[in-house]
mmCIF file with all atom_site columns, C-alpha atoms in Angstrom:
data_model
loop_
_atom_site.group_PDB
_atom_site.id
_atom_site.type_symbol
_atom_site.label_atom_id
_atom_site.label_alt_id
_atom_site.label_comp_id
_atom_site.label_asym_id
_atom_site.label_entity_id
_atom_site.label_seq_id
_atom_site.pdbx_PDB_ins_code
_atom_site.Cartn_x
_atom_site.Cartn_y
_atom_site.Cartn_z
_atom_site.occupancy
_atom_site.B_iso_or_equiv
_atom_site.pdbx_formal_charge
_atom_site.auth_seq_id
_atom_site.auth_comp_id
_atom_site.auth_asym_id
_atom_site.auth_atom_id
_atom_site.pdbx_PDB_model_num
ATOM 1   C CA . MET X 1 1   ? -13.378 -6.278  14.971  1.00 0.00 ? 26  MET X CA 1
ATOM 2   C CA . SER X 1 2   ? -14.632 -3.387  12.872  1.00 0.00 ? 27  SER X CA 1
ATOM 3   C CA . LYS X 1 3   ? -15.129 -3.520  9.143   1.00 0.00 ? 28  LYS X CA 1
ATOM 4   C CA . GLN X 1 4   ? -12.336 -0.964  8.879   1.00 0.00 ? 29  GLN X CA 1
ATOM 5   C CA . GLN X 1 5   ? -9.714  -3.393  10.168  1.00 0.00 ? 30  GLN X CA 1
ATOM 6   C CA . LEU X 1 6   ? -9.373  -6.523  8.089   1.00 0.00 ? 31  LEU X CA 1
ATOM 7   C CA . PRO X 1 7   ? -6.474  -8.641  9.309   1.00 0.00 ? 32  PRO X CA 1
ATOM 8   C CA . ILE X 1 8   ? -4.188  -9.447  6.441   1.00 0.00 ? 33  ILE X CA 1
ATOM 9   C CA . GLU X 1 9   ? -1.817  -12.341 6.229   1.00 0.00 ? 34  GLU X CA 1
ATOM 10  C CA . PRO X 1 10  ? 0.032   -11.958 2.937   1.00 0.00 ? 35  PRO X CA 1
ATOM 11  C CA . VAL X 1 11  ? -0.367  -15.085 0.866   1.00 0.00 ? 36  VAL X CA 1
ATOM 12  C CA . GLY X 1 12  ? 3.078   -14.456 -0.522  1.00 0.00 ? 37  GLY X CA 1
ATOM 13  C CA . GLY X 1 13  ? 4.456   -15.122 -3.923  1.00 0.00 ? 38  GLY X CA 1
ATOM 14  C CA . CYS X 1 14  ? 2.688   -14.035 -7.016  1.00 0.00 ? 39  CYS X CA 1
ATOM 15  C CA . CYS X 1 15  ? -0.918  -14.512 -7.790  1.00 0.00 ? 40  CYS X CA 1
ATOM 16  C CA . VAL X 1 16  ? -2.697  -15.583 -10.948 1.00 0.00 ? 41  VAL X CA 1
ATOM 17  C CA . PRO X 1 17  ? -4.308  -12.782 -12.975 1.00 0.00 ? 42  PRO X CA 1
ATOM 18  C CA . ILE X 1 18  ? -8.040  -12.598 -12.384 1.00 0.00 ? 43  ILE X CA 1
ATOM 19  C CA . MET X 1 19  ? -8.556  -13.005 -16.124 1.00 0.00 ? 44  MET X CA 1
ATOM 20  C CA . ASP X 1 20  ? -6.886  -16.434 -15.924 1.00 0.00 ? 45  ASP X CA 1
ATOM 21  C CA . ALA X 1 21  ? -8.486  -17.901 -12.813 1.00 0.00 ? 46  ALA X CA 1
ATOM 22  C CA . ALA X 1 22  ? -10.893 -17.005 -10.041 1.00 0.00 ? 47  ALA X CA 1
ATOM 23  C CA . LEU X 1 23  ? -9.373  -15.948 -6.728  1.00 0.00 ? 48  LEU X CA 1
ATOM 24  C CA . ASP X 1 24  ? -9.604  -18.218 -3.724  1.00 0.00 ? 49  ASP X CA 1
ATOM 25  C CA . ASN X 1 25  ? -10.938 -16.811 -0.439  1.00 0.00 ? 50  ASN X CA 1
ATOM 26  C CA . ALA X 1 26  ? -7.509  -15.899 0.959   1.00 0.00 ? 51  ALA X CA 1
ATOM 27  C CA . ALA X 1 27  ? -6.358  -14.083 -2.172  1.00 0.00 ? 52  ALA X CA 1
ATOM 28  C CA . ALA X 1 28  ? -9.692  -12.245 -2.430  1.00 0.00 ? 53  ALA X CA 1
ATOM 29  C CA . ALA X 1 29  ? -9.437  -11.084 1.197   1.00 0.00 ? 54  ALA X CA 1
ATOM 30  C CA . GLU X 1 30  ? -5.842  -9.988  0.655   1.00 0.00 ? 55  GLU X CA 1
ATOM 31  C CA . GLY X 1 31  ? -6.713  -8.115  -2.524  1.00 0.00 ? 56  GLY X CA 1
ATOM 32  C CA . ALA X 1 32  ? -9.725  -6.433  -0.931  1.00 0.00 ? 57  ALA X CA 1
ATOM 33  C CA . THR X 1 33  ? -7.562  -5.149  1.917   1.00 0.00 ? 58  THR X CA 1
ATOM 34  C CA . VAL X 1 34  ? -5.005  -3.710  -0.479  1.00 0.00 ? 59  VAL X CA 1
ATOM 35  C CA . PHE X 1 35  ? -7.624  -2.108  -2.718  1.00 0.00 ? 60  PHE X CA 1
ATOM 36  C CA . LYS X 1 36  ? -9.426  -0.700  0.315   1.00 0.00 ? 61  LYS X CA 1
ATOM 37  C CA . ALA X 1 37  ? -6.154  0.856   1.495   1.00 0.00 ? 62  ALA X CA 1
ATOM 38  C CA . LEU X 1 38  ? -5.643  2.484   -1.904  1.00 0.00 ? 63  LEU X CA 1
ATOM 39  C CA . ALA X 1 39  ? -9.289  3.572   -2.270  1.00 0.00 ? 64  ALA X CA 1
ATOM 40  C CA . ASP X 1 40  ? -8.702  6.761   -0.261  1.00 0.00 ? 65  ASP X CA 1
ATOM 41  C CA . PRO X 1 41  ? -7.316  9.734   -2.245  1.00 0.00 ? 66  PRO X CA 1
ATOM 42  C CA . VAL X 1 42  ? -4.854  10.715  0.498   1.00 0.00 ? 67  VAL X CA 1
ATOM 43  C CA . ARG X 1 43  ? -3.527  7.150   0.786   1.00 0.00 ? 68  ARG X CA 1
ATOM 44  C CA . LEU X 1 44  ? -3.272  6.719   -2.976  1.00 0.00 ? 69  LEU X CA 1
ATOM 45  C CA . ARG X 1 45  ? -1.318  9.970   -3.200  1.00 0.00 ? 70  ARG X CA 1
ATOM 46  C CA . LEU X 1 46  ? 0.862   8.938   -0.235  1.00 0.00 ? 71  LEU X CA 1
ATOM 47  C CA . MET X 1 47  ? 1.568   5.639   -1.956  1.00 0.00 ? 72  MET X CA 1
ATOM 48  C CA . SER X 1 48  ? 2.538   7.410   -5.178  1.00 0.00 ? 73  SER X CA 1
ATOM 49  C CA . ILE X 1 49  ? 4.854   9.802   -3.325  1.00 0.00 ? 74  ILE X CA 1
ATOM 50  C CA . ILE X 1 50  ? 6.553   6.957   -1.467  1.00 0.00 ? 75  ILE X CA 1
ATOM 51  C CA . ALA X 1 51  ? 6.808   4.700   -4.526  1.00 0.00 ? 76  ALA X CA 1
ATOM 52  C CA . SER X 1 52  ? 8.203   7.450   -6.745  1.00 0.00 ? 77  SER X CA 1
ATOM 53  C CA . ALA X 1 53  ? 10.775  8.615   -4.176  1.00 0.00 ? 78  ALA X CA 1
ATOM 54  C CA . GLY X 1 54  ? 13.353  6.207   -5.548  1.00 0.00 ? 79  GLY X CA 1
ATOM 55  C CA . GLY X 1 55  ? 14.095  4.521   -2.232  1.00 0.00 ? 80  GLY X CA 1
ATOM 56  C CA . GLU X 1 56  ? 13.002  5.740   1.144   1.00 0.00 ? 81  GLU X CA 1
ATOM 57  C CA . ILE X 1 57  ? 11.414  9.012   2.149   1.00 0.00 ? 82  ILE X CA 1
ATOM 58  C CA . CYS X 1 58  ? 11.117  10.719  5.516   1.00 0.00 ? 83  CYS X CA 1
ATOM 59  C CA . VAL X 1 59  ? 7.658   11.461  6.846   1.00 0.00 ? 84  VAL X CA 1
ATOM 60  C CA . CYS X 1 60  ? 8.970   14.994  7.396   1.00 0.00 ? 85  CYS X CA 1
ATOM 61  C CA . ASP X 1 61  ? 9.172   15.369  3.603   1.00 0.00 ? 86  ASP X CA 1
ATOM 62  C CA . VAL X 1 62  ? 5.733   13.857  3.000   1.00 0.00 ? 87  VAL X CA 1
ATOM 63  C CA . THR X 1 63  ? 3.547   15.645  5.543   1.00 0.00 ? 88  THR X CA 1
ATOM 64  C CA . PRO X 1 64  ? 3.961   19.206  4.128   1.00 0.00 ? 89  PRO X CA 1
ATOM 65  C CA . GLN X 1 65  ? 2.564   18.020  0.779   1.00 0.00 ? 90  GLN X CA 1
ATOM 66  C CA . PHE X 1 66  ? -0.914  17.571  2.300   1.00 0.00 ? 91  PHE X CA 1
ATOM 67  C CA . ASP X 1 67  ? -3.539  19.863  3.784   1.00 0.00 ? 92  ASP X CA 1
ATOM 68  C CA . VAL X 1 68  ? -4.259  17.453  6.635   1.00 0.00 ? 93  VAL X CA 1
ATOM 69  C CA . SER X 1 69  ? -2.715  17.144  10.075  1.00 0.00 ? 94  SER X CA 1
ATOM 70  C CA . GLY X 1 70  ? 0.331   15.066  10.968  1.00 0.00 ? 95  GLY X CA 1
ATOM 71  C CA . PRO X 1 71  ? -1.754  12.570  12.962  1.00 0.00 ? 96  PRO X CA 1
ATOM 72  C CA . THR X 1 72  ? -4.025  12.091  9.931   1.00 0.00 ? 97  THR X CA 1
ATOM 73  C CA . ILE X 1 73  ? -1.001  11.364  7.735   1.00 0.00 ? 98  ILE X CA 1
ATOM 74  C CA . SER X 1 74  ? 0.233   8.904   10.379  1.00 0.00 ? 99  SER X CA 1
ATOM 75  C CA . HIS X 1 75  ? -3.124  7.120   10.325  1.00 0.00 ? 100 HIS X CA 1
ATOM 76  C CA . HIS X 1 76  ? -3.053  6.808   6.538   1.00 0.00 ? 101 HIS X CA 1
ATOM 77  C CA . LEU X 1 77  ? 0.530   5.543   6.599   1.00 0.00 ? 102 LEU X CA 1
ATOM 78  C CA . LYS X 1 78  ? -0.488  2.951   9.182   1.00 0.00 ? 103 LYS X CA 1
ATOM 79  C CA . VAL X 1 79  ? -3.238  1.699   6.856   1.00 0.00 ? 104 VAL X CA 1
ATOM 80  C CA . LEU X 1 80  ? -0.727  1.401   4.004   1.00 0.00 ? 105 LEU X CA 1
ATOM 81  C CA . ARG X 1 81  ? 1.664   -0.502  6.298   1.00 0.00 ? 106 ARG X CA 1
ATOM 82  C CA . GLU X 1 82  ? -1.062  -2.865  7.482   1.00 0.00 ? 107 GLU X CA 1
ATOM 83  C CA . ALA X 1 83  ? -1.995  -3.577  3.858   1.00 0.00 ? 108 ALA X CA 1
ATOM 84  C CA . GLY X 1 84  ? 1.623   -4.534  3.189   1.00 0.00 ? 109 GLY X CA 1
ATOM 85  C CA . LEU X 1 85  ? 2.215   -1.744  0.680   1.00 0.00 ? 110 LEU X CA 1
ATOM 86  C CA . VAL X 1 86  ? 4.959   0.097   2.571   1.00 0.00 ? 111 VAL X CA 1
ATOM 87  C CA . ASP X 1 87  ? 7.353   -0.533  5.405   1.00 0.00 ? 112 ASP X CA 1
ATOM 88  C CA . CYS X 1 88  ? 9.115   1.885   7.694   1.00 0.00 ? 113 CYS X CA 1
ATOM 89  C CA . GLU X 1 89  ? 11.883  2.421   10.192  1.00 0.00 ? 114 GLU X CA 1
ATOM 90  C CA . ARG X 1 90  ? 12.165  4.973   12.982  1.00 0.00 ? 115 ARG X CA 1
ATOM 91  C CA . ARG X 1 91  ? 15.436  6.880   13.112  1.00 0.00 ? 116 ARG X CA 1
ATOM 92  C CA . GLY X 1 92  ? 15.506  9.218   16.045  1.00 0.00 ? 117 GLY X CA 1
ATOM 93  C CA . THR X 1 93  ? 12.555  11.587  15.750  1.00 0.00 ? 118 THR X CA 1
ATOM 94  C CA . TRP X 1 94  ? 11.655  10.719  12.157  1.00 0.00 ? 119 TRP X CA 1
ATOM 95  C CA . VAL X 1 95  ? 10.193  7.710   10.417  1.00 0.00 ? 120 VAL X CA 1
ATOM 96  C CA . TYR X 1 96  ? 11.350  6.701   6.945   1.00 0.00 ? 121 TYR X CA 1
ATOM 97  C CA . TYR X 1 97  ? 9.037   4.860   4.527   1.00 0.00 ? 122 TYR X CA 1
ATOM 98  C CA . TRP X 1 98  ? 9.690   2.795   1.425   1.00 0.00 ? 123 TRP X CA 1
ATOM 99  C CA . PRO X 1 99  ? 7.423   0.821   -0.923  1.00 0.00 ? 124 PRO X CA 1
ATOM 100 C CA . LEU X 1 100 ? 7.307   -2.977  -0.891  1.00 0.00 ? 125 LEU X CA 1
ATOM 101 C CA . PRO X 1 101 ? 7.854   -3.907  -4.539  1.00 0.00 ? 126 PRO X CA 1
ATOM 102 C CA . GLU X 1 102 ? 6.611   -7.462  -4.079  1.00 0.00 ? 127 GLU X CA 1
ATOM 103 C CA . ARG X 1 103 ? 3.156   -6.157  -3.089  1.00 0.00 ? 128 ARG X CA 1
ATOM 104 C CA . LEU X 1 104 ? 3.054   -3.796  -6.065  1.00 0.00 ? 129 LEU X CA 1
ATOM 105 C CA . THR X 1 105 ? 4.076   -6.685  -8.318  1.00 0.00 ? 130 THR X CA 1
ATOM 106 C CA . TRP X 1 106 ? 1.316   -8.787  -6.754  1.00 0.00 ? 131 TRP X CA 1
ATOM 107 C CA . LEU X 1 107 ? -1.249  -6.090  -7.590  1.00 0.00 ? 132 LEU X CA 1
ATOM 108 C CA . SER X 1 108 ? 0.103   -5.627  -11.079 1.00 0.00 ? 133 SER X CA 1
ATOM 109 C CA . THR X 1 109 ? -0.037  -9.355  -11.760 1.00 0.00 ? 134 THR X CA 1
ATOM 110 C CA . LEU X 1 110 ? -3.527  -9.665  -10.302 1.00 0.00 ? 135 LEU X CA 1
ATOM 111 C CA . LEU X 1 111 ? -4.846  -7.025  -12.708 1.00 0.00 ? 136 LEU X CA 1
ATOM 112 C CA . SER X 1 112 ? -2.744  -7.890  -15.733 1.00 0.00 ? 137 SER X CA 1
ATOM 113 C CA . VAL X 1 113 ? -4.501  -8.379  -19.021 1.00 0.00 ? 138 VAL X CA 1
ATOM 114 C CA . PRO X 1 114 ? -3.108  -10.842 -21.543 1.00 0.00 ? 139 PRO X CA 1
ATOM 115 C CA . THR X 1 115 ? -1.581  -9.291  -24.618 1.00 0.00 ? 140 THR X CA 1
ATOM 116 C CA . PRO X 1 116 ? -3.523  -10.295 -27.707 1.00 0.00 ? 141 PRO X CA 1
ATOM 117 C CA . SER X 1 117 ? -1.460  -12.610 -29.862 1.00 0.00 ? 142 SER X CA 1
ATOM 118 C CA . ALA X 1 118 ? -0.468  -11.451 -33.301 1.00 0.00 ? 143 ALA X CA 1
ATOM 119 C CA . VAL X 1 119 ? -2.625  -12.839 -36.077 1.00 0.00 ? 144 VAL X CA 1
#
């Protein structure tokens, strides 16, 4: 197995913010896979386009927004799928993508910072 392909088994549920408790091995591996998927500018932009679409979006509407080939976009979408950030469904010739809110909530919770209490 290459370093590029980390198998990910979502731990599920919500995590504890890293400011509250240290991650266990499984949560750290899961988080690293997600952050690695988002660490590429094309994938981060893809994720933002999909998440801001307000539902699902066809790959035919995504691909023209990039200066890379269709197969490159497909590769990046596969990485996002494998990280559990998006899901998809083929309908005829086209594939439609949508964000997985539970994974975005997981990330948000992981990085949340406690609000300072009023004095």
